[in-house]
Coordinates of N, CA, C and O and ligand atoms in Angstrom, one line a residue:
M73 N 16.8 -8.4 -2.2 CA 17.1 -7.5 -1.1 C 16.6 -8.1 0.2 O 15.5 -8.6 0.3
T74 N 17.5 -8.0 1.2 CA 17.0 -8.5 2.6 C 16.0 -7.5 3.2 O 16.2 -6.3 3.0
Y75 N 15.0 -8.1 3.8 CA 14.0 -7.2 4.4 C 14.5 -6.5 5.6 O 15.1 -7.1 6.5
D76 N 14.3 -5.2 5.6 CA 14.8 -4.3 6.7 C 13.7 -4.2 7.8 O 12.7 -3.5 7.5
K77 N 13.9 -4.9 8.9 CA 12.8 -4.9 9.9 C 12.6 -3.5 10.6 O 11.7 -3.3 11.3
N78 N 13.5 -2.6 10.3 CA 13.4 -1.3 10.9 C 12.8 -0.2 9.9 O 12.8 1.0 10.2
N79 N 12.3 -0.7 8.8 CA 11.6 0.3 7.9 C 10.4 0.8 8.5 O 9.8 0.2 9.4
I80 N 10.0 2.0 8.1 CA 8.9 2.7 8.8 C 7.5 2.0 8.8 O 6.8 2.0 9.7
F81 N 7.3 1.2 7.7 CA 6.0 0.4 7.7 C 6.1 -0.8 8.6 O 5.0 -1.2 9.2
A82 N 7.2 -1.3 8.8 CA 7.4 -2.4 9.7 C 7.1 -1.9 11.1 O 6.4 -2.5 12.0
K83 N 7.5 -0.7 11.4 CA 7.3 0.0 12.7 C 5.8 0.3 12.9 O 5.3 0.1 14.0
I84 N 5.1 0.7 11.8 CA 3.7 0.9 11.9 C 3.0 -0.4 12.2 O 2.1 -0.5 13.0
L85 N 3.4 -1.5 11.5 CA 2.7 -2.8 11.7 C 2.9 -3.3 13.1 O 2.0 -3.9 13.7
R86 N 4.1 -3.0 13.7 CA 4.3 -3.4 15.1 C 3.7 -2.4 16.1 O 3.8 -2.7 17.3
G87 N 3.1 -1.4 15.6 CA 2.4 -0.4 16.5 C 3.4 0.5 17.2 O 3.0 1.2 18.2
E88 N 4.6 0.6 16.7 CA 5.6 1.5 17.3 C 5.5 2.9 16.8 O 5.9 3.9 17.5
I89 N 4.8 3.1 15.7 CA 4.6 4.4 15.1 C 3.1 4.4 14.8 O 2.6 3.4 14.2
P90 N 2.4 5.5 15.1 CA 0.9 5.5 14.8 C 0.6 5.7 13.3 O 1.5 6.2 12.6
C91 N -0.5 5.3 12.9 CA -1.0 5.6 11.6 C -2.5 5.9 11.6 O -3.2 5.5 12.6
K92 N -3.0 6.5 10.6 CA -4.5 6.8 10.5 C -5.1 5.7 9.7 O -5.0 5.7 8.5
K93 N -5.6 4.7 10.4 CA -6.0 3.4 9.8 C -7.3 3.6 9.0 O -8.2 4.3 9.5
V94 N -7.3 2.9 7.8 CA -8.5 2.9 7.0 C -9.2 1.5 7.1 O -10.4 1.4 7.2
Y95 N -8.4 0.5 7.1 CA -8.9 -0.9 7.0 C -7.8 -1.8 7.4 O -6.6 -1.6 7.2
E96 N -8.2 -2.9 8.0 CA -7.3 -4.0 8.4 C -8.0 -5.3 8.5 O -9.1 -5.4 8.8
N97 N -7.3 -6.4 8.0 CA -7.7 -7.7 8.3 C -6.5 -8.6 8.6 O -5.4 -8.0 8.8
E98 N -6.6 -9.9 8.5 CA -5.5 -10.7 8.9 C -4.3 -10.6 8.0 O -3.1 -10.8 8.4
Y99 N -4.5 -10.1 6.8 CA -3.4 -10.1 5.8 C -2.9 -8.7 5.4 O -1.8 -8.5 5.0
V100 N -3.8 -7.7 5.5 CA -3.4 -6.4 5.0 C -3.8 -5.3 6.0 O -4.6 -5.4 6.9
L101 N -3.0 -4.2 5.9 CA -3.3 -3.0 6.6 C -3.3 -1.8 5.6 O -2.5 -1.8 4.7
S102 N -4.3 -0.9 5.9 CA -4.4 0.3 5.0 C -4.5 1.5 5.9 O -5.2 1.5 6.9
F103 N -3.8 2.6 5.4 CA -3.7 3.8 6.2 C -3.4 5.0 5.3 O -2.9 4.8 4.2
Y104 N -3.7 6.2 5.8 CA -3.5 7.4 5.0 C -2.0 7.7 4.9 O -1.2 7.5 5.9
D105 N -1.6 8.1 3.7 CA -0.2 8.5 3.5 C 0.0 9.8 4.3 O -0.8 10.7 4.3
I106 N 1.2 9.9 4.9 CA 1.5 11.0 5.8 C 1.7 12.3 4.9 O 1.6 13.4 5.4
N107 N 2.0 12.1 3.7 CA 2.3 13.3 2.8 C 1.5 13.2 1.5 O 2.0 12.9 0.4
P108 N 0.1 13.4 1.6 CA -0.7 13.1 0.5 C -0.4 13.9 -0.8 O -0.2 15.1 -0.7
Q109 N -0.4 13.1 -1.9 CA -0.1 13.8 -3.2 C -1.4 14.1 -4.0 O -1.3 14.9 -4.9
K110 N -2.5 13.6 -3.5 CA -3.8 13.9 -4.1 C -4.8 14.0 -3.0 O -4.5 13.7 -1.9
K111 N -6.1 14.4 -3.4 CA -7.1 14.6 -2.4 C -7.3 13.4 -1.5 O -7.3 13.5 -0.3
I112 N -7.3 12.2 -2.1 CA -7.3 11.0 -1.3 C -6.0 10.2 -1.7 O -5.7 10.0 -2.8
H113 N -5.2 9.9 -0.7 CA -4.0 9.2 -0.9 C -3.8 8.2 0.3 O -3.5 8.5 1.4
I114 N -4.0 6.9 -0.1 CA -4.0 5.8 0.9 C -2.9 4.8 0.6 O -2.6 4.7 -0.6
L115 N -2.4 4.2 1.5 CA -1.5 3.1 1.3 C -2.1 1.7 1.7 O -2.8 1.7 2.7
V116 N -1.9 0.7 1.0 CA -2.3 -0.6 1.3 C -1.1 -1.5 1.3 O -0.3 -1.6 0.3
I117 N -0.8 -2.2 2.5 CA 0.4 -3.0 2.6 C 0.0 -4.4 3.1 O -1.0 -4.6 3.8
P118 N 0.8 -5.4 2.7 CA 0.6 -6.8 3.3 C 1.2 -6.7 4.7 O 2.2 -6.0 5.0
K119 N 0.7 -7.6 5.6 CA 1.2 -7.6 7.0 C 2.5 -8.3 7.1 O 3.3 -8.1 8.0
A120 N 2.7 -9.3 6.1 CA 4.0 -10.1 6.2 C 5.1 -9.3 5.5 O 4.9 -8.3 4.9
E121 N 6.3 -9.8 5.7 CA 7.5 -9.0 5.4 C 8.0 -9.3 3.9 O 8.6 -10.3 3.6
Y122 N 7.6 -8.3 3.1 CA 8.0 -8.4 1.6 C 8.5 -7.0 1.3 O 7.9 -6.0 1.6
T123 N 9.7 -7.0 0.6 CA 10.3 -5.7 0.3 C 9.5 -4.9 -0.9 O 9.4 -3.7 -0.9
D124 N 9.1 -5.7 -1.9 CA 8.5 -5.1 -3.1 C 7.6 -6.1 -3.8 O 7.6 -7.3 -3.4
L125 N 7.1 -5.7 -4.9 CA 6.1 -6.6 -5.6 C 6.8 -7.8 -6.2 O 6.3 -8.9 -6.2
D126 N 8.1 -7.7 -6.6 CA 8.8 -8.8 -7.2 C 9.1 -9.9 -6.1 O 8.9 -11.1 -6.3
D127 N 9.5 -9.4 -4.9 CA 9.7 -10.2 -3.7 C 8.4 -10.9 -3.4 O 8.4 -12.2 -3.1
F128 N 7.3 -10.2 -3.4 CA 6.0 -10.7 -3.0 C 5.5 -11.8 -3.9 O 5.2 -12.9 -3.4
T129 N 5.6 -11.6 -5.2 CA 5.1 -12.6 -6.1 C 6.0 -13.8 -6.1 O 5.5 -14.9 -6.5
S130 N 7.2 -13.7 -5.8 CA 8.1 -14.9 -5.8 C 8.0 -15.7 -4.5 O 8.2 -16.9 -4.5
R131 N 7.6 -15.1 -3.4 CA 7.5 -15.8 -2.1 C 6.2 -15.9 -1.4 O 6.0 -16.8 -0.6
A132 N 5.2 -15.1 -1.8 CA 3.9 -15.1 -1.1 C 3.0 -16.2 -1.5 O 3.2 -16.7 -2.7
S133 N 2.1 -16.6 -0.7 CA 1.2 -17.7 -1.0 C 0.1 -17.1 -1.9 O -0.1 -15.9 -1.9
E134 N -0.6 -18.0 -2.6 CA -1.7 -17.5 -3.4 C -2.8 -16.8 -2.6 O -3.3 -15.8 -3.0
K135 N -3.0 -17.2 -1.4 CA -3.9 -16.6 -0.5 C -3.5 -15.1 -0.1 O -4.2 -14.2 -0.2
E136 N -2.2 -15.0 0.2 CA -1.6 -13.6 0.5 C -1.8 -12.7 -0.7 O -2.1 -11.5 -0.6
I137 N -1.5 -13.3 -1.9 CA -1.6 -12.4 -3.1 C -3.0 -12.0 -3.4 O -3.3 -10.8 -3.6
S138 N -3.9 -12.9 -3.3 CA -5.3 -12.6 -3.6 C -5.9 -11.6 -2.5 O -6.6 -10.7 -2.8
E139 N -5.4 -11.8 -1.3 CA -5.9 -10.9 -0.2 C -5.4 -9.5 -0.4 O -6.1 -8.5 0.0
L140 N -4.2 -9.3 -0.9 CA -3.7 -8.0 -1.1 C -4.5 -7.3 -2.2 O -4.9 -6.1 -2.0
I141 N -4.7 -8.0 -3.3 CA -5.4 -7.4 -4.4 C -6.9 -7.1 -4.0 O -7.4 -6.0 -4.2
K142 N -7.5 -8.0 -3.2 CA -8.8 -7.8 -2.8 C -8.9 -6.6 -1.7 O -9.8 -5.9 -1.7
G143 N -7.8 -6.5 -1.0 CA -7.7 -5.5 0.0 C -7.7 -4.1 -0.6 O -8.4 -3.2 -0.1
I144 N -7.1 -4.0 -1.8 CA -7.1 -2.7 -2.5 C -8.5 -2.3 -2.9 O -8.9 -1.2 -2.7
T145 N -9.2 -3.3 -3.5 CA -10.6 -2.9 -3.9 C -11.5 -2.7 -2.7 O -12.4 -1.9 -2.8
T146 N -11.3 -3.4 -1.7 CA -12.1 -3.2 -0.5 C -11.9 -1.8 0.1 O -12.9 -1.1 0.4
V147 N -10.7 -1.4 0.1 CA -10.4 0.0 0.6 C -11.0 1.0 -0.3 O -11.6 2.0 0.1
A148 N -10.9 0.8 -1.6 CA -11.4 1.8 -2.6 C -12.9 1.9 -2.4 O -13.5 3.0 -2.4
K149 N -13.6 0.8 -2.2 CA -15.1 0.8 -2.0 C -15.4 1.5 -0.7 O -16.3 2.4 -0.6
K150 N -14.6 1.2 0.4 CA -14.8 1.9 1.7 C -14.7 3.4 1.6 O -15.4 4.1 2.2
L151 N -13.8 3.8 0.8 CA -13.5 5.3 0.6 C -14.5 5.9 -0.4 O -14.4 7.2 -0.6
G152 N -15.2 5.1 -1.1 CA -16.2 5.7 -2.1 C -15.5 6.1 -3.4 O -16.0 7.0 -4.1
I153 N -14.4 5.5 -3.7 CA -13.7 6.0 -4.9 C -13.7 4.9 -6.0 O -13.1 5.0 -7.1
S154 N -14.3 3.7 -5.7 CA -14.3 2.6 -6.7 C -15.3 3.0 -7.8 O -16.1 3.9 -7.7
I155 N -15.2 2.2 -8.9 CA -16.1 2.4 -10.0 C -17.6 2.3 -9.6 O -18.4 3.1 -10.0
N156 N -17.9 1.4 -8.8 CA -19.2 1.2 -8.3 C -19.5 2.1 -7.1 O -19.1 1.9 -6.0
G157 N -20.1 3.3 -7.5 CA -20.4 4.3 -6.4 C -19.4 5.4 -6.4 O -19.7 6.4 -5.7
G158 N -18.3 5.4 -7.1 CA -17.4 6.5 -7.1 C -17.0 6.8 -8.5 O -17.7 6.4 -9.4
E159 N -15.8 7.5 -8.7 CA -15.4 7.9 -10.0 C -14.1 7.3 -10.4 O -13.4 7.8 -11.3
G160 N -13.6 6.3 -9.7 CA -12.4 5.6 -10.0 C -11.2 6.2 -9.3 O -11.2 7.2 -8.6
Y161 N -10.1 5.5 -9.5 CA -8.8 5.8 -8.7 C -7.6 5.2 -9.4 O -7.8 4.5 -10.4
R162 N -6.5 5.5 -8.9 CA -5.3 4.8 -9.4 C -4.6 4.0 -8.3 O -4.4 4.6 -7.2
A163 N -4.2 2.8 -8.6 CA -3.4 2.0 -7.7 C -2.1 1.8 -8.3 O -1.9 1.5 -9.5
L164 N -1.0 2.1 -7.5 CA 0.3 2.1 -8.1 C 1.3 1.6 -7.0 O 1.2 1.9 -5.9
S165 N 2.3 0.9 -7.5 CA 3.3 0.4 -6.6 C 4.7 0.8 -7.2 O 5.0 0.4 -8.4
N166 N 5.5 1.5 -6.5 CA 6.9 1.8 -6.9 C 7.8 0.6 -6.5 O 7.7 0.1 -5.4
I167 N 8.6 0.2 -7.4 CA 9.4 -1.0 -7.2 C 10.9 -0.6 -7.4 O 11.3 -0.3 -8.6
G168 N 11.7 -0.7 -6.3 CA 13.1 -0.5 -6.5 C 13.6 0.9 -6.8 O 12.8 1.9 -6.8
L169 N 14.8 1.0 -7.1 CA 15.5 2.3 -7.4 C 14.8 3.1 -8.5 O 14.4 4.2 -8.4
N170 N 14.8 2.5 -9.7 CA 14.2 3.2 -10.8 C 12.7 3.4 -10.7 O 12.2 4.4 -11.3
G171 N 12.0 2.6 -9.9 CA 10.6 2.8 -9.6 C 10.4 4.0 -8.6 O 9.2 4.4 -8.5
G172 N 11.4 4.4 -8.0 CA 11.3 5.5 -7.0 C 10.8 5.0 -5.6 O 10.2 5.8 -4.9
Q173 N 11.0 3.7 -5.3 CA 10.5 3.2 -4.0 C 11.4 3.8 -2.9 O 12.6 3.6 -2.9
E174 N 10.7 4.4 -1.9 CA 11.5 4.9 -0.7 C 11.4 4.0 0.5 O 12.4 3.9 1.2
V175 N 10.2 3.4 0.7 CA 10.0 2.6 1.9 C 10.1 1.1 1.4 O 9.3 0.6 0.6
P176 N 11.1 0.3 2.0 CA 11.3 -1.0 1.5 C 10.4 -2.1 2.1 O 10.9 -3.1 2.6
H177 N 9.1 -1.8 2.1 CA 8.1 -2.8 2.5 C 7.0 -2.6 1.4 O 6.5 -1.5 1.2
L178 N 6.6 -3.7 0.7 CA 5.7 -3.6 -0.4 C 4.5 -2.7 0.0 O 3.9 -2.9 1.1
H179 N 4.1 -1.8 -0.9 CA 2.9 -1.0 -0.6 C 2.3 -0.6 -2.0 O 3.0 -0.4 -2.9
F180 N 1.0 -0.5 -2.0 CA 0.3 0.1 -3.1 C -0.3 1.5 -2.6 O -0.8 1.6 -1.6
H181 N 0.0 2.5 -3.5 CA -0.6 3.8 -3.3 C -2.0 3.8 -4.0 O -2.1 3.3 -5.1
L182 N -3.0 4.3 -3.3 CA -4.3 4.5 -3.9 C -4.6 6.0 -4.0 O -4.6 6.7 -2.9
F183 N -4.7 6.6 -5.2 CA -5.0 8.0 -5.4 C -6.4 8.2 -5.9 O -6.8 7.4 -6.8
G184 N -7.1 9.1 -5.3 CA -8.5 9.3 -5.8 C -9.1 10.6 -5.3 O -8.3 11.5 -4.7
G185 N -10.4 10.8 -5.5 CA -11.1 12.0 -5.0 C -11.0 13.1 -5.9 O -11.6 14.2 -5.7
E186 N -10.2 13.0 -7.0 CA -10.1 14.0 -8.0 C -9.4 13.4 -9.2 O -9.0 12.2 -9.2
K187 N -9.4 14.1 -10.4 CA -8.7 13.6 -11.5 C -7.2 13.4 -11.2 O -6.6 14.3 -10.7
I188 N -6.7 12.2 -11.5 CA -5.3 11.9 -11.2 C -4.3 12.4 -12.2 O -3.2 12.8 -11.9
G189 N -4.8 12.5 -13.4 CA -3.9 13.1 -14.5 C -3.0 12.1 -15.2 O -3.3 10.9 -15.2
R190 N -1.9 12.6 -15.8 CA -1.1 11.7 -16.6 C -0.6 10.5 -15.8 O -0.3 10.6 -14.6
M191 N -0.3 9.5 -16.6 CA 0.2 8.2 -15.9 C 1.6 8.5 -15.4 O 1.9 8.1 -14.3
V192 N 2.5 9.2 -16.2 CA 3.8 9.4 -15.8 C 4.2 10.9 -16.1 O 3.8 11.3 -17.2
S193 N 4.7 11.6 -15.2 CA 5.1 13.0 -15.6 C 6.6 13.2 -15.6 O 7.3 12.4 -15.1
Ligands
5GP328 P1 7.3 5.1 -2.0 O1 8.1 6.2 -2.5 O2 8.2 4.1 -1.2 O3 6.5 4.4 -3.0 O4 6.2 5.7 -1.0 C1 6.4 5.8 0.4 C2 5.2 6.6 0.9 O5 5.2 6.4 2.3 C3 5.3 8.1 0.6 O6 4.2 8.5 -0.1 C4 5.4 8.7 2.0 O7 4.7 9.9 2.1 C5 4.8 7.6 2.9 N1 5.3 7.6 4.3 C6 6.6 7.7 4.7 N2 6.7 7.7 6.0 C7 5.4 7.5 6.5 C8 4.8 7.4 7.8 O8 5.5 7.5 8.8 N3 3.5 7.3 7.9 C9 2.7 7.3 6.8 N4 1.4 7.2 7.0 N5 3.2 7.4 5.5 C10 4.5 7.5 5.4

């Protein structure tokens, strides 16, 4: 799929739309989901243009891939939901139509702050 430069997360990355930022470095941005599904619901996205996880793993550098994964755990620690110091969380990425992906810029959801429940409902 061609990357849509007008998707909502691209606009957030360009600063055209505000977000409630949690964490940022050269490679990743993390912010609160606008419509939280759990007590804590955060999004972690790469700064570069990737539509989904399949696109990311086929085109991203090893550095970008490791920075995104490390970004997830950094954010979890910052929010106090990681295993060390917290009670755990769920990291999840919806991919494509059947995965239920709505925004076509790769993102991981982090859910925590309470029991998340069944894997799939
Ligand atoms: P998806 O269904 O693509 O995996 O998830 C997209 C997520 O983006 C949804 O949880 C939705 O609430 C969130 N979202 C959509 N628009 C915005 C926005 O403008 N700001 C923020 N912070 N989150 C958004």
